[in-house]
């Protein structure tokens, strides 16, 4: 178990066995030691729809109640809904979710009364968790008093925040498919679209958890999106990942929009002056000239920290978004008819409504609206079950410009490199390729940009081929080393 780009992640069995007890206990102790809460205060807790989440939630509730807190159950709600409710109550919170990762894994996202925990908080909580696990009195049963039921209040508050974003009937005339799968946001998305006048078509609902990664959709998911768009005559298909903090939006042909484009469209909709986004987002954003752009490492804690600094410095509207499309707002934004309160944690609802509103207001297909931003074509992929030691060795090897050039010799000529997070390499002919080990799973991600979609996919496949070759050579070297030792 470890903290990744957003929250704690690990195998479900490990969380059930001891992880949830240790980390929930550590979080409670940390809040008290820092004076952020007092014993007897409320702590909110919610969960996604994966099978292990209810049990892990009750384990966390047991530990927190034994530490003297009042635990309020927000039910199965999107992570941003829990975070927004917690901010209104100035309460701490935990969201039991593994987001988009496989069903045999899970995680916990932590919120202090002033918002999502940062990297320093993660380090301190992890240290306390290690100490907590060594104690003999860690409670092992899940007997917990009846929790305060805040589910309806939590969801209603988040619904109102988003329902007022557009005027009633603002999306009338649009026919939108909602890919429901097992996202905890599926019903909320449909409710909001119906309230705003859209014709909603429910699609692909599942009672079995389906891990939908908005940055790396499976081929079958893409085929389904295209089939649904064509057979139902849809203007768009929308969805979210497991805990509803990152959106999935496909155009009228079922072709998914890149998450960074979704974030960019949301920034235009909100009239943001400054954008904060990780190094993995499209390199064409700066060239548009509409915003001041700040780049960070991948992960919401880094984006939030940079957003807060930018907002304090300028006072102008500042928003953040990640390459997965999750949008964050640093301060209240005046939209004329409505003041949108800040939500400095990833959200899927705001970008979905922002994108659809532009389709309606411009009276053009979503594909045409998307192309009007003139971003370089982009493609993304990953190698799953990629050994951590192999990715660590690769990143170390590629720190040398000479080694990068040799590694990519058959792909293109290297002109520059950026190592803010992983390694982002600029090649000739305005091409970019980025290798980045995942922060929460044993996989290596690859991002590519080029002038055309075909060129971007060609570059991506060439990059993935180089990674596979490296893995094979690394495995041979490891095996030879072990033979020598033996």
XYZ file of C-alpha atoms in Angstrom:
486
model
C 0.000 0.000 0.000
C 1.224 3.487 -0.818
C 0.101 6.970 -1.741
C -0.092 7.594 -5.488
C -1.159 10.580 -7.547
C -4.398 10.905 -5.572
C -4.851 8.984 -2.347
C -3.793 5.676 -0.867
C -3.881 2.581 -3.098
C -3.311 -1.116 -2.541
C -4.771 -4.596 -2.843
C -8.261 -4.872 -1.365
C -7.248 -7.831 0.797
C -4.422 -5.817 2.335
C -6.721 -2.915 3.106
C -9.247 -5.234 4.728
C -6.604 -7.140 6.677
C -4.812 -4.220 8.297
C -4.365 -1.275 5.923
C -7.696 0.453 6.473
C -7.325 0.191 10.261
C -3.794 1.533 10.217
C -4.368 4.423 7.839
C -7.758 5.487 9.229
C -6.268 5.456 12.715
C -3.215 7.373 11.537
C -5.417 9.961 9.828
C -7.479 10.496 12.989
C -4.384 10.847 15.150
C -2.791 13.221 12.646
C -5.825 15.505 12.587
C -5.855 15.756 16.392
C -2.090 16.231 16.755
C -2.131 19.112 14.269
C -5.123 20.691 15.981
C -7.207 20.484 12.791
C -10.035 18.674 14.614
C -10.962 17.754 18.153
C -12.203 14.498 19.609
C -15.978 14.462 19.217
C -15.933 16.282 15.865
C -17.610 14.752 12.838
C -15.663 12.959 10.134
C -17.453 12.213 6.863
C -17.039 8.938 5.013
C -18.220 7.698 1.626
C -17.486 4.906 -0.826
C -17.648 3.845 -4.463
C -19.425 0.790 -5.906
C -16.649 -1.804 -5.917
C -17.346 -4.916 -3.839
C -14.716 -4.320 -1.153
C -15.596 -0.673 -0.463
C -18.468 -1.127 2.058
C -16.349 -3.407 4.257
C -13.352 -1.087 4.125
C -15.622 1.853 4.952
C -16.941 0.113 8.067
C -13.417 -0.764 9.178
C -12.441 2.904 8.910
C -15.604 3.967 10.744
C -14.862 1.519 13.589
C -11.374 2.881 14.124
C -12.458 6.516 13.942
C -15.327 6.020 16.371
C -12.982 4.346 18.840
C -10.765 7.399 18.580
C -13.734 9.465 19.711
C -15.008 10.920 16.448
C -18.602 11.072 15.218
C -18.625 9.325 11.844
C -21.193 10.549 9.320
C -21.979 8.210 6.425
C -22.365 10.004 3.088
C -23.181 6.751 1.315
C -22.202 5.939 -2.246
C -21.434 9.367 -3.657
C -18.900 10.848 -6.080
C -15.636 11.900 -4.472
C -16.148 15.584 -5.406
C -19.581 15.494 -3.725
C -18.026 14.254 -0.476
C -15.242 16.836 -0.738
C -17.678 19.701 -1.381
C -19.920 18.683 1.517
C -16.903 18.409 3.806
C -15.765 21.908 2.801
C -19.188 23.351 3.641
C -19.186 21.683 7.059
C -15.468 22.401 7.567
C -15.120 18.732 8.424
C -12.544 16.050 7.649
C -13.486 13.179 5.360
C -12.472 9.844 3.858
C -13.577 8.445 0.517
C -13.100 4.712 0.073
C -12.329 4.258 -3.601
C -9.804 2.785 -5.963
C -10.966 5.198 -8.658
C -10.294 3.590 -12.063
C -7.968 0.732 -11.032
C -8.881 -2.967 -11.161
C -11.550 -4.409 -8.874
C -9.056 -6.417 -6.794
C -7.529 -3.136 -5.647
C -8.938 -0.268 -3.654
C -7.894 2.860 -1.838
C -8.749 5.769 0.429
C -8.744 9.490 -0.317
C -8.315 11.786 2.678
C -9.628 15.308 3.258
C -8.680 17.673 6.070
C -11.220 20.345 7.051
C -9.427 22.757 4.703
C -9.365 20.377 1.747
C -7.515 17.484 0.122
C -4.345 16.390 1.902
C -1.003 17.413 0.408
C 2.255 15.516 -0.008
C 3.547 16.550 3.423
C 0.314 15.245 4.963
C 0.752 11.951 3.090
C 4.260 11.479 4.472
C 3.140 12.158 8.032
C 0.086 9.884 7.787
C 2.159 7.046 6.299
C 4.646 7.309 9.183
C 1.857 7.214 11.754
C 0.252 4.260 9.946
C 3.478 2.282 10.257
C 3.492 2.977 13.991
C -0.216 2.186 14.285
C 0.234 -1.220 12.624
C 2.830 -2.184 15.229
C 0.414 -1.661 18.110
C -1.186 -4.720 19.668
C -4.470 -2.962 20.432
C -5.462 -2.203 16.847
C -9.197 -3.095 16.783
C -9.903 -6.137 14.658
C -13.683 -6.257 14.691
C -15.953 -4.051 12.623
C -18.597 -3.506 15.306
C -19.622 0.098 14.923
C -22.450 2.175 16.305
C -25.110 3.253 13.781
C -23.577 6.037 11.705
C -25.205 9.395 11.169
C -26.865 9.279 7.759
C -25.746 12.263 5.651
C -26.124 10.618 2.233
C -29.114 12.645 1.047
C -27.750 15.965 2.333
C -24.353 15.368 0.738
C -25.739 14.478 -2.673
C -28.390 17.226 -2.637
C -25.809 19.945 -1.931
C -23.598 18.809 -4.806
C -26.597 18.536 -7.120
C -27.604 22.135 -6.358
C -24.058 23.388 -6.987
C -24.130 21.959 -10.502
C -27.818 22.405 -11.363
C -27.423 26.186 -11.078
C -24.374 26.269 -13.320
C -26.619 26.545 -16.406
C -30.128 27.901 -16.754
C -33.036 25.465 -16.886
C -33.420 23.941 -20.346
C -29.901 25.072 -21.344
C -29.205 21.693 -22.962
C -32.630 21.225 -24.581
C -32.329 19.675 -28.015
C -29.202 17.689 -27.215
C -29.394 13.915 -27.155
C -26.771 12.606 -24.755
C -25.859 9.029 -23.941
C -24.750 8.316 -20.363
C -22.385 5.364 -20.146
C -23.306 4.271 -16.638
C -21.108 1.156 -16.121
C -20.258 1.070 -12.373
C -19.509 4.744 -11.801
C -20.849 6.148 -8.557
C -21.663 9.344 -10.502
C -23.898 7.663 -13.077
C -27.293 8.583 -11.594
C -26.258 12.126 -10.707
C -25.035 12.808 -14.247
C -28.336 11.629 -15.721
C -30.381 13.653 -13.196
C -28.518 16.862 -14.012
C -28.753 16.404 -17.776
C -32.486 15.761 -17.540
C -32.933 18.831 -15.349
C -31.131 20.935 -17.963
C -33.395 19.677 -20.722
C -31.238 17.081 -22.505
C -32.681 13.879 -23.935
C -30.803 11.233 -21.935
C -30.098 7.700 -23.162
C -28.800 5.331 -20.415
C -26.112 2.930 -21.657
C -24.098 -0.025 -20.348
C -25.150 -0.107 -16.705
C -23.322 -2.814 -14.756
C -23.694 -4.277 -11.290
C -20.162 -5.675 -11.588
C -17.354 -3.158 -11.106
C -15.740 -2.098 -14.390
C -12.442 -0.181 -14.152
C -12.740 2.693 -16.637
C -9.511 4.664 -17.057
C -10.330 7.863 -18.946
C -6.683 8.214 -19.993
C -6.403 4.698 -21.420
C -9.768 3.407 -22.595
C -9.940 -0.227 -23.631
C -10.528 -1.006 -27.334
C -13.886 -2.556 -26.421
C -14.987 0.619 -24.632
C -14.125 2.710 -27.685
C -16.037 0.320 -29.962
C -19.054 0.531 -27.647
C -18.955 4.337 -27.628
C -18.900 4.440 -31.418
C -21.734 1.926 -31.734
C -23.908 3.752 -29.199
C -23.328 7.141 -30.823
C -24.281 5.825 -34.249
C -27.228 3.642 -33.328
C -28.893 6.238 -31.075
C -28.002 9.359 -33.075
C -26.307 10.971 -30.093
C -24.748 14.420 -29.860
C -22.324 13.104 -27.224
C -21.663 10.253 -24.825
C -20.622 11.142 -21.285
C -19.437 9.126 -18.318
C -16.971 9.130 -15.432
C -14.501 6.858 -13.715
C -15.377 4.755 -10.678
C -15.523 7.556 -8.104
C -16.653 10.356 -10.401
C -13.655 12.669 -10.225
C -12.632 12.447 -13.882
C -14.956 12.735 -16.910
C -15.290 10.747 -20.097
C -16.771 12.651 -23.041
C -17.090 11.305 -26.591
C -18.288 13.268 -29.622
C -21.204 12.563 -31.952
C -19.228 9.762 -33.578
C -18.289 8.163 -30.276
C -14.684 9.342 -30.405
C -13.375 10.211 -26.927
C -12.041 13.687 -26.276
C -8.675 13.982 -24.585
C -8.953 14.922 -20.937
C -6.683 17.947 -21.327
C -8.908 19.281 -24.117
C -11.921 18.832 -21.826
C -10.085 20.810 -19.143
C -9.163 23.495 -21.650
C -12.778 23.830 -22.812
C -13.868 24.139 -19.184
C -11.306 26.884 -18.592
C -12.743 28.865 -21.515
C -16.266 28.326 -20.212
C -15.290 29.662 -16.756
C -13.264 32.585 -18.068
C -10.150 31.482 -16.228
C -7.066 33.656 -16.449
C -4.595 31.060 -15.211
C -4.451 27.322 -15.855
C -2.521 24.881 -13.684
C -1.978 21.500 -15.306
C 0.577 18.671 -15.170
C 3.397 18.214 -17.629
C 1.441 15.377 -19.280
C -1.236 17.727 -20.632
C -1.073 18.762 -24.291
C 1.906 20.967 -25.164
C -0.291 23.077 -27.468
C -2.108 24.737 -24.560
C 0.494 27.472 -24.167
C 0.375 28.277 -27.883
C -3.307 29.255 -27.695
C -2.386 32.380 -25.742
C -5.688 32.592 -23.852
C -4.255 31.796 -20.429
C -1.206 31.912 -18.248
C -0.119 28.266 -17.919
C 1.651 26.685 -14.946
C 2.968 23.110 -15.282
C 3.340 20.657 -12.400
C 4.100 17.042 -11.639
C 1.253 14.585 -12.124
C -1.135 14.352 -9.185
C -3.850 16.511 -7.676
C -1.719 17.536 -4.634
C 0.796 19.215 -6.950
C -1.937 20.901 -9.000
C -3.731 22.133 -5.871
C -0.556 23.580 -4.360
C 0.253 25.510 -7.550
C -3.370 26.681 -7.886
C -3.373 28.086 -4.376
C -0.126 29.949 -4.983
C -1.369 31.397 -8.279
C -4.722 32.429 -6.809
C -3.097 34.142 -3.839
C -0.707 36.009 -6.135
C -3.226 37.312 -8.680
C -6.739 37.074 -7.288
C -7.963 36.203 -10.789
C -9.929 33.022 -11.601
C -7.546 30.066 -11.474
C -8.521 26.543 -12.443
C -6.591 23.332 -12.631
C -7.084 20.216 -14.663
C -5.246 16.989 -15.283
C -4.711 15.011 -18.469
C -7.509 12.720 -17.286
C -9.984 15.615 -17.523
C -10.630 16.109 -13.793
C -11.176 19.842 -13.158
C -10.396 21.771 -9.959
C -11.292 25.358 -9.016
C -9.151 27.396 -6.641
C -11.629 30.114 -5.699
C -15.203 31.241 -6.195
C -15.800 32.202 -9.842
C -18.348 34.849 -10.797
C -20.273 33.663 -13.845
C -22.659 36.611 -13.902
C -25.899 34.887 -13.046
C -24.224 32.510 -10.637
C -21.189 32.389 -8.352
C -19.543 28.980 -8.573
C -17.984 28.088 -5.252
C -14.451 26.735 -5.173
C -13.849 22.992 -5.238
C -10.090 22.290 -5.163
C -10.432 18.587 -5.849
C -11.007 16.758 -9.148
C -14.560 16.833 -10.471
C -16.244 15.204 -13.481
C -19.581 17.081 -13.441
C -18.387 20.632 -14.130
C -16.424 19.700 -17.280
C -19.274 17.579 -18.657
C -21.714 20.484 -18.350
C -19.169 23.014 -19.634
C -18.449 21.001 -22.786
C -22.099 20.249 -23.557
C -23.054 23.891 -23.072
C -20.565 24.890 -25.779
C -22.057 22.345 -28.174
C -25.487 23.863 -27.583
C -24.446 27.535 -27.634
C -22.291 27.197 -30.764
C -24.844 24.990 -32.528
C -22.045 22.895 -33.942
C -21.181 19.198 -33.517
C -18.844 18.427 -30.653
C -16.165 17.208 -33.060
C -16.145 20.627 -34.752
C -16.035 22.476 -31.431
C -13.112 20.299 -30.323
C -11.144 20.883 -33.535
C -11.508 24.648 -33.145
C -8.948 24.536 -30.332
C -6.264 23.379 -32.803
C -4.296 21.270 -30.344
C -1.671 18.832 -31.643
C -3.034 15.339 -32.135
C -2.346 13.150 -29.120
C -2.369 9.476 -28.206
C -1.795 7.653 -24.939
C -1.138 4.058 -23.948
C 0.410 1.974 -21.210
C 2.189 -1.265 -20.488
C 0.399 -3.033 -17.653
C 2.109 -5.241 -15.063
C 5.342 -3.421 -15.824
C 7.966 -4.239 -13.153
C 8.648 -1.266 -10.900
C 12.364 -2.068 -10.844
C 12.409 -1.972 -14.667
C 10.723 1.433 -14.864
C 13.011 2.794 -12.138
C 16.080 1.579 -14.026
C 14.757 3.032 -17.284
C 14.134 6.493 -15.814
C 17.619 6.474 -14.313
C 19.164 5.460 -17.632
C 17.314 8.159 -19.563
C 18.583 10.985 -17.358
C 21.501 11.245 -19.800
C 20.803 13.154 -23.031
C 23.113 10.761 -24.851
C 21.183 7.762 -23.577
C 17.861 9.329 -24.564
C 19.176 9.872 -28.068
C 20.337 6.270 -28.331
C 17.096 4.921 -26.847
C 14.981 6.845 -29.381
C 17.409 6.586 -32.299
C 14.932 4.614 -34.428
C 12.031 6.867 -33.424
C 13.348 10.366 -34.093
C 15.985 12.980 -33.343
C 15.862 14.343 -29.790
C 15.957 18.145 -29.428
C 15.149 18.592 -25.710
C 13.865 16.790 -22.631
C 11.935 17.664 -19.471
C 12.030 15.517 -16.325
C 9.391 17.256 -14.165
C 7.583 13.906 -13.970
C 8.960 10.912 -15.834
C 10.609 12.075 -19.043
C 8.969 14.251 -21.706
C 11.062 14.341 -24.899
C 10.698 16.770 -27.787
C 11.629 15.395 -31.208
C 12.007 17.057 -34.579
C 8.898 17.786 -36.667
C 7.104 19.104 -33.537
C 6.633 15.642 -32.084
C 6.634 14.850 -28.376
C 6.844 11.559 -26.500
C 6.549 11.181 -22.737
C 7.410 8.117 -20.619
C 6.047 8.091 -17.084
C 5.801 5.320 -14.468
C 2.361 5.274 -12.858
C 2.213 6.585 -9.318
C -0.395 4.064 -8.151
C -0.079 0.894 -10.242
C 2.666 -1.350 -11.694
C 2.479 0.113 -15.173
C 4.385 2.439 -17.447
C 2.444 5.116 -19.328
C 3.373 6.624 -22.661
C 2.001 9.823 -24.223
C 2.653 11.038 -27.754
C 1.876 14.206 -29.739
C 2.271 14.915 -33.437
C 0.737 16.948 -36.269
C -1.848 14.330 -37.202
C -3.713 11.591 -35.372
C -2.057 8.902 -37.468
C 1.395 10.320 -36.735
C 0.619 10.495 -33.015
C -0.467 6.848 -32.882
C 2.562 5.805 -34.937
C 4.810 7.617 -32.464
C 3.009 6.061 -29.500
C 3.349 2.554 -30.901
C 7.020 3.149 -31.648
C 7.541 4.337 -28.069
C 5.726 1.333 -26.609
C 7.817 -0.962 -28.797
C 10.999 0.617 -27.422
C 9.705 0.096 -23.870
C 8.960 -3.576 -24.517
C 12.436 -4.063 -25.972
C 13.962 -2.403 -22.914
C 11.951 -4.699 -20.630
C 13.178 -7.792 -22.438
C 16.811 -6.665 -22.255
C 16.438 -5.648 -18.602
C 14.923 -9.051 -17.736
C 17.810 -10.848 -19.438
C 20.346 -8.769 -17.497
C 18.531 -9.463 -14.226
C 18.447 -13.180 -14.936
C 22.155 -13.211 -15.792
C 22.931 -11.321 -12.602
C 20.966 -13.840 -10.525
C 22.810 -16.715 -12.221
C 26.134 -15.170 -11.230
C 24.985 -14.740 -7.640
C 23.762 -18.318 -7.515
